[in-house]
Short mmCIF file of C-alpha atoms in Angstrom, two decimals:
data_model
loop_
_atom_site.label_atom_id
_atom_site.label_comp_id
_atom_site.label_asym_id
_atom_site.label_seq_id
_atom_site.Cartn_x
_atom_site.Cartn_y
_atom_site.Cartn_z
CA UNK A 1 71.26 -11.55 -83.22
CA UNK A 2 71.73 -8.06 -82.26
CA UNK A 3 71.71 -6.30 -78.51
CA UNK A 4 67.71 -6.15 -78.38
CA UNK A 5 67.10 -9.93 -79.92
CA UNK A 6 69.10 -11.34 -76.91
CA UNK A 7 67.21 -9.38 -74.32
CA UNK A 8 63.92 -10.67 -76.27
CA UNK A 9 65.25 -13.97 -76.02
CA UNK A 10 66.02 -13.87 -71.95
CA UNK A 11 63.16 -12.57 -71.40
CA UNK A 12 61.28 -15.38 -73.26
CA UNK A 13 63.25 -18.07 -71.48
CA UNK A 14 62.17 -16.27 -67.94
CA UNK A 15 58.55 -17.07 -69.00
CA UNK A 16 59.27 -20.45 -70.16
CA UNK A 17 61.10 -21.06 -66.64
CA UNK A 18 57.81 -19.62 -65.07
CA UNK A 19 55.49 -21.76 -66.65
CA UNK A 20 58.10 -24.46 -65.90
CA UNK A 21 57.82 -23.95 -62.35
CA UNK A 22 54.24 -23.69 -61.96
CA UNK A 23 53.71 -26.79 -63.89
CA UNK A 24 56.21 -28.29 -61.53
CA UNK A 25 58.76 -29.22 -64.29
CA UNK A 26 62.68 -28.78 -65.59
CA UNK A 27 62.68 -27.02 -68.49
CA UNK A 28 66.41 -26.20 -69.72
CA UNK A 29 67.66 -27.20 -66.17
CA UNK A 30 65.11 -24.85 -64.30
CA UNK A 31 64.56 -25.72 -60.36
CA UNK A 32 60.90 -26.88 -59.46
CA UNK A 33 59.36 -24.16 -57.64
CA UNK A 34 60.19 -23.46 -53.91
CA UNK A 35 56.26 -22.26 -53.51
CA UNK A 36 54.78 -25.50 -54.26
CA UNK A 37 51.77 -25.68 -56.84
CA UNK A 38 50.43 -22.19 -57.20
CA UNK A 39 47.64 -20.34 -59.38
CA UNK A 40 49.86 -17.17 -59.13
CA UNK A 41 52.14 -15.90 -62.19
CA UNK A 42 55.80 -15.10 -61.32
CA UNK A 43 55.98 -11.93 -62.95
CA UNK A 44 52.89 -11.07 -60.49
CA UNK A 45 55.72 -11.32 -57.78
CA UNK A 46 59.13 -11.44 -59.54
CA UNK A 47 60.98 -8.75 -61.87
CA UNK A 48 62.73 -10.56 -64.95
CA UNK A 49 66.26 -9.21 -62.83
CA UNK A 50 66.61 -11.82 -60.24
CA UNK A 51 64.26 -13.91 -58.30
CA UNK A 52 64.90 -11.95 -54.61
CA UNK A 53 64.40 -8.81 -56.90
CA UNK A 54 60.52 -7.86 -56.31
CA UNK A 55 58.55 -6.80 -58.95
CA UNK A 56 57.38 -3.05 -58.62
CA UNK A 57 54.60 -2.38 -58.46
CA UNK A 58 53.56 -6.22 -57.41
CA UNK A 59 50.73 -7.39 -59.08
CA UNK A 60 50.34 -9.96 -56.21
CA UNK A 61 46.95 -8.76 -54.06
CA UNK A 62 46.50 -10.62 -50.60
CA UNK A 63 43.02 -9.47 -50.94
CA UNK A 64 42.52 -12.40 -52.99
CA UNK A 65 43.73 -15.15 -50.74
CA UNK A 66 42.44 -16.44 -47.79
CA UNK A 67 43.66 -13.97 -45.34
CA UNK A 68 43.63 -10.15 -46.29
CA UNK A 69 45.69 -7.58 -44.57
CA UNK A 70 44.85 -5.00 -43.00
CA UNK A 71 45.77 -2.56 -40.14
CA UNK A 72 49.09 -3.78 -39.04
CA UNK A 73 49.52 -6.78 -40.94
CA UNK A 74 50.36 -4.65 -44.26
CA UNK A 75 53.48 -3.69 -42.63
CA UNK A 76 54.66 -6.90 -41.22
CA UNK A 77 57.60 -8.19 -43.71
CA UNK A 78 56.29 -11.18 -45.55
CA UNK A 79 58.85 -13.53 -43.85
CA UNK A 80 57.31 -13.42 -40.47
CA UNK A 81 54.40 -14.80 -41.46
CA UNK A 82 55.64 -17.80 -44.42
CA UNK A 83 58.33 -18.89 -42.62
CA UNK A 84 58.39 -21.51 -45.42
CA UNK A 85 58.23 -20.64 -48.92
CA UNK A 86 55.49 -22.77 -49.64
CA UNK A 87 52.50 -20.17 -49.01
CA UNK A 88 49.60 -22.89 -49.34
CA UNK A 89 50.88 -24.42 -46.26
CA UNK A 90 50.57 -20.87 -44.02
CA UNK A 91 48.09 -21.29 -41.73
CA UNK A 92 45.85 -18.06 -40.57
CA UNK A 93 44.78 -18.83 -37.05
CA UNK A 94 46.24 -16.10 -34.61
CA UNK A 95 47.65 -18.25 -32.61
CA UNK A 96 49.82 -19.31 -35.27
CA UNK A 97 52.23 -16.26 -35.13
CA UNK A 98 51.03 -14.79 -31.62
CA UNK A 99 51.84 -16.50 -28.29
CA UNK A 100 48.48 -16.95 -26.32
CA UNK A 101 49.20 -15.19 -23.08
CA UNK A 102 46.12 -16.39 -21.63
CA UNK A 103 46.89 -19.64 -22.11
CA UNK A 104 43.78 -21.10 -23.82
CA UNK A 105 41.50 -20.18 -21.00
CA UNK A 106 39.47 -17.81 -23.32
CA UNK A 107 39.48 -19.63 -26.41
CA UNK A 108 41.17 -19.46 -29.78
CA UNK A 109 39.26 -16.76 -31.18
CA UNK A 110 41.26 -13.67 -30.31
CA UNK A 111 39.46 -11.21 -32.92
CA UNK A 112 36.42 -11.61 -30.15
CA UNK A 113 38.45 -9.12 -27.91
CA UNK A 114 41.68 -8.03 -30.29
CA UNK A 115 41.58 -6.16 -33.76
CA UNK A 116 44.71 -5.95 -36.38
CA UNK A 117 44.42 -2.71 -35.48
CA UNK A 118 46.03 -3.10 -32.11
CA UNK A 119 46.33 -5.56 -28.94
CA UNK A 120 45.14 -3.13 -26.37
CA UNK A 121 41.45 -3.46 -25.92
CA UNK A 122 39.57 0.07 -25.80
CA UNK A 123 36.43 -1.44 -24.54
CA UNK A 124 37.18 -4.17 -22.18
CA UNK A 125 34.71 -2.55 -19.57
CA UNK A 126 31.75 -3.32 -21.83
CA UNK A 127 32.71 -6.64 -22.89
CA UNK A 128 33.51 -7.34 -19.06
CA UNK A 129 29.71 -7.02 -18.72
CA UNK A 130 29.32 -10.45 -20.70
CA UNK A 131 31.22 -11.75 -18.11
CA UNK A 132 30.51 -12.75 -13.90
CA UNK A 133 31.82 -9.34 -12.85
CA UNK A 134 30.98 -6.23 -14.53
CA UNK A 135 33.38 -3.69 -14.19
CA UNK A 136 32.19 -0.38 -12.33
CA UNK A 137 34.23 2.45 -10.75
CA UNK A 138 37.51 1.89 -9.78
CA UNK A 139 37.76 -1.55 -11.52
CA UNK A 140 37.19 -0.39 -15.14
CA UNK A 141 40.68 1.88 -14.87
CA UNK A 142 42.64 -1.04 -12.85
CA UNK A 143 45.51 -2.69 -14.67
CA UNK A 144 44.09 -6.34 -15.66
CA UNK A 145 47.38 -7.62 -14.04
CA UNK A 146 46.08 -6.61 -10.78
CA UNK A 147 43.22 -9.48 -10.46
CA UNK A 148 44.75 -11.72 -13.24
CA UNK A 149 48.00 -12.38 -12.48
CA UNK A 150 50.58 -13.59 -14.43
CA UNK A 151 51.97 -17.11 -14.11
CA UNK A 152 48.85 -18.11 -12.72
CA UNK A 153 46.95 -21.45 -13.42
CA UNK A 154 43.28 -20.47 -14.35
CA UNK A 155 44.22 -16.43 -13.92
CA UNK A 156 40.58 -15.97 -15.90
CA UNK A 157 38.43 -18.55 -15.67
CA UNK A 158 38.35 -19.11 -12.02
CA UNK A 159 39.61 -15.56 -10.85
CA UNK A 160 37.50 -14.64 -7.68
CA UNK A 161 34.49 -12.22 -8.13
CA UNK A 162 33.71 -11.23 -4.40
CA UNK A 163 35.78 -8.46 -2.79
CA UNK A 164 37.30 -10.28 -0.39
CA UNK A 165 39.10 -12.16 -3.07
CA UNK A 166 41.02 -9.49 -4.18
CA UNK A 167 41.09 -7.31 -1.14
CA UNK A 168 41.71 -9.95 2.05
CA UNK A 169 44.78 -7.85 2.77
CA UNK A 170 43.13 -4.16 2.81
CA UNK A 171 40.57 -6.20 5.30
CA UNK A 172 43.06 -7.66 7.87
CA UNK A 173 45.11 -4.19 7.70
CA UNK A 174 42.31 -2.07 8.55
CA UNK A 175 42.36 -1.07 12.69
CA UNK A 176 40.16 2.25 12.31
CA UNK A 177 37.89 0.25 13.21
CA UNK A 178 39.36 -3.33 13.23
CA UNK A 179 37.08 -4.98 10.53
CA UNK A 180 38.42 -8.65 11.93
CA UNK A 181 37.54 -7.99 15.50
CA UNK A 182 34.37 -5.72 15.10
CA UNK A 183 33.53 -8.68 13.21
CA UNK A 184 32.59 -6.87 9.86
CA UNK A 185 30.94 -8.87 6.60
CA UNK A 186 33.58 -9.55 4.22
CA UNK A 187 31.54 -7.92 1.10
CA UNK A 188 33.41 -4.30 0.71
CA UNK A 189 30.53 -3.03 -1.07
CA UNK A 190 28.28 -3.09 2.23
CA UNK A 191 30.34 0.15 3.02
CA UNK A 192 32.68 1.07 0.54
CA UNK A 193 31.99 2.69 -2.64
CA UNK A 194 33.38 0.97 -5.90
CA UNK A 195 33.59 4.15 -7.54
CA UNK A 196 35.43 6.56 -4.65
CA UNK A 197 38.74 7.91 -5.10
CA UNK A 198 39.64 6.03 -1.61
CA UNK A 199 38.31 3.32 0.74
CA UNK A 200 36.47 5.97 2.49
CA UNK A 201 33.00 4.43 3.94
CA UNK A 202 29.92 4.73 2.91
CA UNK A 203 28.18 2.30 5.23
CA UNK A 204 24.18 2.68 5.14
CA UNK A 205 22.86 2.35 8.89
CA UNK A 206 19.42 1.89 7.28
CA UNK A 207 20.31 -1.71 6.25
CA UNK A 208 20.60 -2.58 10.09
CA UNK A 209 18.05 -2.49 12.70
CA UNK A 210 18.64 0.85 13.98
CA UNK A 211 18.42 3.25 11.12
CA UNK A 212 19.88 6.52 11.49
CA UNK A 213 17.57 9.86 11.18
CA UNK A 214 18.18 13.24 12.60
CA UNK A 215 20.33 14.47 14.54
CA UNK A 216 21.69 10.61 15.07
CA UNK A 217 23.09 11.37 11.48
CA UNK A 218 25.67 13.80 12.31
CA UNK A 219 26.82 11.74 15.24
CA UNK A 220 30.66 10.44 15.41
CA UNK A 221 30.37 6.48 15.05
CA UNK A 222 32.68 5.98 18.31
CA UNK A 223 30.17 8.09 20.12
CA UNK A 224 27.86 4.94 20.20
CA UNK A 225 30.63 2.41 18.97
CA UNK A 226 32.57 2.96 21.98
CA UNK A 227 35.76 1.18 21.47
CA UNK A 228 34.98 0.18 18.27
CA UNK A 229 32.69 -2.21 19.39
CA UNK A 230 29.92 -2.65 16.47
CA UNK A 231 28.39 -5.84 17.43
CA UNK A 232 26.04 -5.49 20.33
CA UNK A 233 25.36 -2.07 20.26
CA UNK A 234 22.55 -1.40 22.37
CA UNK A 235 19.55 0.10 20.61
CA UNK A 236 17.61 1.67 23.19
CA UNK A 237 17.25 5.28 23.87
CA UNK A 238 18.88 5.37 27.58
CA UNK A 239 21.58 3.25 26.59
CA UNK A 240 23.29 6.79 25.47
CA UNK A 241 20.74 9.38 27.02
CA UNK A 242 20.63 8.17 30.43
CA UNK A 243 22.23 11.55 31.48
CA UNK A 244 19.40 13.39 29.80
CA UNK A 245 16.74 11.35 31.25
CA UNK A 246 18.35 11.84 34.87
CA UNK A 247 18.67 15.15 34.65
CA UNK A 248 15.70 16.55 33.26
CA UNK A 249 13.33 18.65 35.41
CA UNK A 250 10.26 20.40 33.69
CA UNK A 251 8.89 17.59 34.15
CA UNK A 252 11.09 15.36 36.55
CA UNK A 253 11.27 12.32 34.11
CA UNK A 254 12.55 10.33 37.21
CA UNK A 255 9.56 11.42 39.97
CA UNK A 256 6.86 10.97 36.98
CA UNK A 257 7.99 7.85 36.12
CA UNK A 258 8.24 8.24 32.42
CA UNK A 259 9.06 5.47 30.22
CA UNK A 260 13.05 5.59 29.22
CA UNK A 261 12.39 5.18 25.54
CA UNK A 262 12.78 8.58 24.95
CA UNK A 263 11.07 8.32 21.55
CA UNK A 264 7.57 8.25 23.28
CA UNK A 265 8.18 12.34 23.38
CA UNK A 266 11.29 13.31 21.53
CA UNK A 267 12.26 12.99 18.13
CA UNK A 268 15.53 12.33 17.00
CA UNK A 269 15.63 16.01 15.25
CA UNK A 270 16.16 17.53 18.49
CA UNK A 271 15.00 17.67 21.88
CA UNK A 272 12.42 20.20 21.82
CA UNK A 273 9.71 20.58 21.16
CA UNK A 274 8.69 17.72 22.71
CA UNK A 275 5.54 15.80 22.23
CA UNK A 276 3.84 13.24 24.03
CA UNK A 277 1.41 10.89 22.02
CA UNK A 278 -1.47 10.72 24.71
CA UNK A 279 -3.19 8.50 22.04
CA UNK A 280 -1.18 5.55 23.80
CA UNK A 281 -2.89 5.48 27.01
CA UNK A 282 -6.07 5.39 28.33
CA UNK A 283 -7.20 9.15 28.04
CA UNK A 284 -6.61 10.30 24.31
CA UNK A 285 -6.90 13.99 24.13
CA UNK A 286 -9.43 15.20 21.60
CA UNK A 287 -10.78 18.74 20.74
CA UNK A 288 -9.96 21.57 23.30
CA UNK A 289 -8.40 18.92 25.77
CA UNK A 290 -5.32 19.16 22.84
CA UNK A 291 -4.40 22.53 23.76
CA UNK A 292 -4.68 22.55 27.44
CA UNK A 293 -0.81 22.64 28.80
CA UNK A 294 0.36 19.59 30.91
CA UNK A 295 0.79 20.83 34.21
CA UNK A 296 -3.04 22.01 33.95
CA UNK A 297 -3.91 17.89 34.70
CA UNK A 298 -1.25 17.21 35.93
CA UNK A 299 -0.68 19.07 38.88
CA UNK A 300 2.95 18.77 40.74
CA UNK A 301 4.40 16.78 38.27
CA UNK A 302 1.94 13.43 38.90
CA UNK A 303 1.62 11.90 35.82
CA UNK A 304 0.60 7.98 36.91
CA UNK A 305 -2.05 8.61 38.88
CA UNK A 306 -4.04 11.87 37.06
CA UNK A 307 -8.04 10.98 37.45
CA UNK A 308 -9.79 10.25 34.15
CA UNK A 309 -13.22 11.51 35.41
CA UNK A 310 -14.66 14.63 33.81
CA UNK A 311 -15.61 16.17 37.48
CA UNK A 312 -11.64 15.62 38.83
CA UNK A 313 -10.86 18.87 36.47
CA UNK A 314 -14.55 20.37 35.80
CA UNK A 315 -16.14 20.23 39.21
CA UNK A 316 -16.38 23.90 39.76
CA UNK A 317 -18.06 24.61 36.68
CA UNK A 318 -20.75 21.83 37.14
CA UNK A 319 -21.48 23.37 40.84
CA UNK A 320 -21.57 27.10 39.05
CA UNK A 321 -23.97 26.35 35.98
CA UNK A 322 -27.13 27.84 36.52
CA UNK A 323 -28.98 27.38 33.18
CA UNK A 324 -29.89 24.83 33.67
CA UNK A 325 -28.72 24.31 37.45
CA UNK A 326 -26.72 21.14 37.09
CA UNK A 327 -26.74 20.33 41.17
CA UNK A 328 -30.56 20.80 41.85
CA UNK A 329 -31.49 19.06 37.96
CA UNK A 330 -29.53 16.16 39.21
CA UNK A 331 -27.49 16.13 36.55
CA UNK A 332 -24.44 13.36 36.13
CA UNK A 333 -21.03 14.73 36.83
CA UNK A 334 -19.85 13.06 33.61
CA UNK A 335 -19.70 16.12 31.24
CA UNK A 336 -19.68 13.94 27.76
CA UNK A 337 -23.36 12.89 29.17
CA UNK A 338 -23.89 16.51 27.01
CA UNK A 339 -20.68 18.32 26.27
CA UNK A 340 -17.90 17.63 23.87
CA UNK A 341 -14.33 18.04 24.16
CA UNK A 342 -14.60 20.83 21.25
CA UNK A 343 -16.35 23.33 23.71
CA UNK A 344 -18.79 23.69 26.40
CA UNK A 345 -21.60 25.15 23.94
CA UNK A 346 -23.38 23.88 22.60
CA UNK A 347 -24.63 21.50 24.68
CA UNK A 348 -26.44 18.53 23.69
CA UNK A 349 -28.18 15.42 25.68
CA UNK A 350 -29.46 12.22 23.63
CA UNK A 351 -32.47 11.67 25.15
CA UNK A 352 -32.69 8.19 23.49
CA UNK A 353 -30.41 7.02 26.47
CA UNK A 354 -32.87 8.22 28.72
CA UNK A 355 -36.44 6.75 29.59
CA UNK A 356 -37.97 8.96 27.76
CA UNK A 357 -37.09 9.18 24.07
CA UNK A 358 -37.58 12.16 22.08
CA UNK A 359 -39.52 11.57 18.58
CA UNK A 360 -41.01 13.97 16.42
CA UNK A 361 -42.14 17.51 17.54
CA UNK A 362 -40.73 16.59 21.21
CA UNK A 363 -37.57 16.90 19.64
CA UNK A 364 -37.66 20.40 18.93
CA UNK A 365 -39.29 21.36 22.33
CA UNK A 366 -37.38 23.38 24.37
CA UNK A 367 -35.83 21.76 27.53
CA UNK A 368 -37.50 23.88 30.09
CA UNK A 369 -40.52 23.50 28.13
CA UNK A 370 -40.83 19.66 29.84
CA UNK A 371 -38.14 20.46 32.51
CA UNK A 372 -39.69 23.36 34.22
CA UNK A 373 -38.01 25.16 37.19
CA UNK A 374 -38.08 23.45 40.45
CA UNK A 375 -38.27 20.05 39.17
CA UNK A 376 -35.25 17.71 38.94
CA UNK A 377 -34.55 16.61 35.52
CA UNK A 378 -34.30 12.84 36.79
CA UNK A 379 -37.79 13.28 38.44
CA UNK A 380 -39.17 14.76 35.48
CA UNK A 381 -42.43 12.91 34.63
CA UNK A 382 -43.02 10.90 31.60
CA UNK A 383 -46.91 11.03 31.31
CA UNK A 384 -48.61 12.55 28.26
CA UNK A 385 -51.02 14.71 30.76
CA UNK A 386 -48.40 15.80 33.01
CA UNK A 387 -47.78 18.23 29.65
CA UNK A 388 -50.73 18.18 27.53
CA UNK A 389 -53.44 18.13 30.35
CA UNK A 390 -54.56 21.85 29.15
CA UNK A 391 -55.00 20.27 25.16
CA UNK A 392 -56.98 17.45 26.63
CA UNK A 393 -59.14 19.56 28.66
CA UNK A 394 -60.07 21.90 25.86
CA UNK A 395 -60.55 19.49 23.19
CA UNK A 396 -64.07 19.77 22.04
CA UNK A 397 -63.80 17.69 18.38
CA UNK A 398 -64.57 15.16 20.46
CA UNK A 399 -64.75 16.65 23.68
CA UNK A 400 -62.12 14.20 25.74
CA UNK A 401 -63.39 15.05 28.65
CA UNK A 402 -67.48 14.10 28.65
CA UNK A 403 -66.60 10.43 27.40
CA UNK A 404 -63.31 10.25 29.46
CA UNK A 405 -60.97 9.35 27.02
CA UNK A 406 -57.76 8.02 28.05
CA UNK A 407 -55.10 10.55 29.50
CA UNK A 408 -52.91 8.55 27.50
CA UNK A 409 -52.57 11.15 24.23
CA UNK A 410 -50.59 8.06 22.43
CA UNK A 411 -53.83 6.32 22.02
CA UNK A 412 -54.85 8.46 19.41
CA UNK A 413 -51.89 10.96 18.53
CA UNK A 414 -48.18 10.85 17.48
CA UNK A 415 -45.66 12.88 18.61
CA UNK A 416 -45.26 14.16 14.97
CA UNK A 417 -48.33 16.35 15.85
CA UNK A 418 -51.93 16.60 17.17
CA UNK A 419 -53.58 16.01 13.70
CA UNK A 420 -54.39 13.86 12.00
CA UNK A 421 -55.46 11.43 15.06
CA UNK A 422 -56.38 8.14 14.65
CA UNK A 423 -58.14 5.90 17.19
CA UNK A 424 -57.43 1.99 17.16
CA UNK A 425 -61.07 0.45 17.37
CA UNK A 426 -59.87 -2.72 17.12
CA UNK A 427 -59.01 -1.90 20.88
CA UNK A 428 -62.16 -1.96 21.65
CA UNK A 429 -65.07 -4.31 22.19
CA UNK A 430 -66.56 -3.40 18.68
CA UNK A 431 -63.85 -3.87 16.24
CA UNK A 432 -64.27 -1.75 12.87
CA UNK A 433 -65.11 -3.90 9.50
CA UNK A 434 -66.29 -3.57 6.04
CA UNK A 435 -68.05 0.05 5.53
CA UNK A 436 -67.89 0.26 9.23
CA UNK A 437 -64.21 1.53 8.74
CA UNK A 438 -65.00 4.78 6.77
CA UNK A 439 -68.27 5.68 8.44
CA UNK A 440 -68.19 9.16 10.72
CA UNK A 441 -67.26 8.86 14.07
CA UNK A 442 -70.28 10.97 14.86
CA UNK A 443 -73.05 8.52 12.87
CA UNK A 444 -72.54 6.31 15.62
CA UNK A 445 -70.88 8.45 18.56
CA UNK A 446 -73.99 10.99 18.79
CA UNK A 447 -73.65 14.26 20.29
CA UNK A 448 -70.15 13.39 21.22
CA UNK A 449 -71.26 10.50 23.23
CA UNK A 450 -68.24 7.56 23.47
CA UNK A 451 -69.14 5.37 26.21
CA UNK A 452 -72.31 3.51 26.39
CA UNK A 453 -72.30 3.20 22.72
CA UNK A 454 -75.00 0.92 21.67
CA UNK A 455 -73.06 -2.34 20.09
CA UNK A 456 -76.06 -4.06 18.61
CA UNK A 457 -77.20 -3.49 14.92
CA UNK A 458 -80.59 -1.81 15.94
CA UNK A 459 -78.74 0.55 17.54
CA UNK A 460 -77.92 2.22 14.51
CA UNK A 461 -80.01 0.53 11.75
CA UNK A 462 -83.38 0.08 13.15
CA UNK A 463 -84.52 2.80 11.17
CA UNK A 464 -83.56 0.60 8.08
CA UNK A 465 -85.18 -2.31 9.24
CA UNK A 466 -88.60 -0.78 10.24
CA UNK A 467 -88.33 0.46 6.48
CA UNK A 468 -87.52 -2.31 4.81
CA UNK A 469 -90.72 -4.36 2.75
CA UNK A 470 -88.79 -6.78 0.36
CA UNK A 471 -89.34 -8.70 2.50
CA UNK A 472 -91.18 -7.18 5.17
CA UNK A 473 -88.77 -7.50 8.22
CA UNK A 474 -91.16 -6.53 10.79
CA UNK A 475 -94.35 -8.44 9.55
CA UNK A 476 -92.26 -11.39 8.95
CA UNK A 477 -90.66 -11.11 12.33
CA UNK A 478 -86.88 -11.33 11.56
CA UNK A 479 -84.65 -10.93 14.00
CA UNK A 480 -83.26 -7.28 14.81
CA UNK A 481 -79.74 -8.76 14.67
CA UNK A 482 -78.45 -7.33 10.93
CA UNK A 483 -75.69 -9.88 10.84
CA UNK A 484 -78.15 -12.56 10.58
CA UNK A 485 -78.50 -12.00 6.87
CA UNK A 486 -76.12 -8.67 5.75
CA UNK A 487 -72.35 -8.24 6.41
CA UNK A 488 -70.61 -5.05 7.10
CA UNK A 489 -69.49 -4.61 3.62
CA UNK A 490 -73.00 -4.04 2.02
CA UNK A 491 -76.40 -4.61 3.16
CA UNK A 492 -76.76 -6.29 -0.79
CA UNK A 493 -76.28 -9.05 -1.60
CA UNK A 494 -78.01 -10.59 1.91
CA UNK A 495 -78.23 -14.54 2.85
CA UNK A 496 -80.67 -15.91 5.12
CA UNK A 497 -79.53 -19.30 6.20
CA UNK A 498 -82.66 -21.73 7.07
CA UNK A 499 -80.73 -24.31 8.71
CA UNK A 500 -80.68 -21.95 11.58
CA UNK A 501 -84.63 -21.90 11.94
CA UNK A 502 -86.23 -24.49 9.63
CA UNK A 503 -84.00 -26.95 8.10
CA UNK A 504 -85.18 -28.16 4.96
CA UNK A 505 -84.53 -32.02 3.76
CA UNK A 506 -83.15 -32.19 0.39
CA UNK A 507 -85.66 -33.37 -2.34
CA UNK A 508 -88.92 -31.84 0.25
CA UNK A 509 -91.94 -30.28 -1.15
CA UNK A 510 -93.77 -27.48 0.26
CA UNK A 511 -96.08 -26.95 -2.44
#
């Protein structure tokens, strides 16, 4: 054979050897495959020149195996993972190639945090939200080893999540103020910002029993917490402001007996302006009283014994008033009876609180019409005739004086108006019933005569009695008491009770 035939024979032999290796047999003295049983042809990886020389390009594709190569795994030498030539026995778990620095505390699934691109975890802050300790502020940039100390047992699963667990050294070392002696809490977040670049405090006084407002916000802590004393610091105003209280002269707080609670008059914004809430005392300021200078009522700086009666401040006005004259009228010195705190005028007196209540037209009558000059208000008569004698005397329909009507106008009239007027006949000895109710008064009270008006039926109805012929009342000798047979509803039907005169026995015949 020629040269070409020799090469062709060698190639054929290599193929036969590869088949033999694949089948695990020896052919022409060939060795058993060091890779063990495989379904991959030898020429996919090897060249015909030498076993150690790999085919270029290599037909073998790792993506068709149980472990596709991506990212940094692509450049790793095969022998880094395949330390033995039996590839099928190579395990594909991370821990088979990579040491677990977490010592199994986080489980064996490395790909929960890591990727083949890099061991570094760029989104650790987001992943930490799934744990008991979310990373915020400076914790996001702190090295993991700062909290998860190397070579420490349970450095991941049992790491303390309270501030004191990591910052005890800083807590004990702080002297301004001394956290330990001041008895500060071990929750650093109470005063410190996690997002701050340093430990600078951000303590919120709003979380205490003494929230800071106004000028208190700008005061250095040491001004109230003398000697770094925090627990037991008094919250009363006088604890810090006794000097201002004692030195005040306008008004003199000590002489006036003012309470030492500054908040009663002052605010935390500033000492001035100061305002006292009069609504917390027995004398509440309303109306014009609200704008009166304090010294006008509290003369000589006296506050504790200031009288609250109207006359104590307004007696001069009471005495000088002439329209009406309060003194002669015997008015009460309690101004509130007629006046309000808004202004002296208009003044109103509530007549409903007096024995004579104003109703109807009386409510619109000027006071002086009843309370005439020279007559004290308290002595004003309440009888109708004291004001209405003229109307009583001049009344002619009917004439009130001739029949001597009662001087009590309320017997027939109301306070709304003189007319219509009504007289209740039920108050007399002759109550009106039936058709008598609608009969004009003058039909019975002829010529305006009221007193002595007859109450017998014959007094009004004798003409009808005499003229009646069916039956003839006069010839029959009927009594003149009409109600024996008739009612006040109408003349007919009429009924006669025979039993009152000649009882008729049942079944008796008078034929």
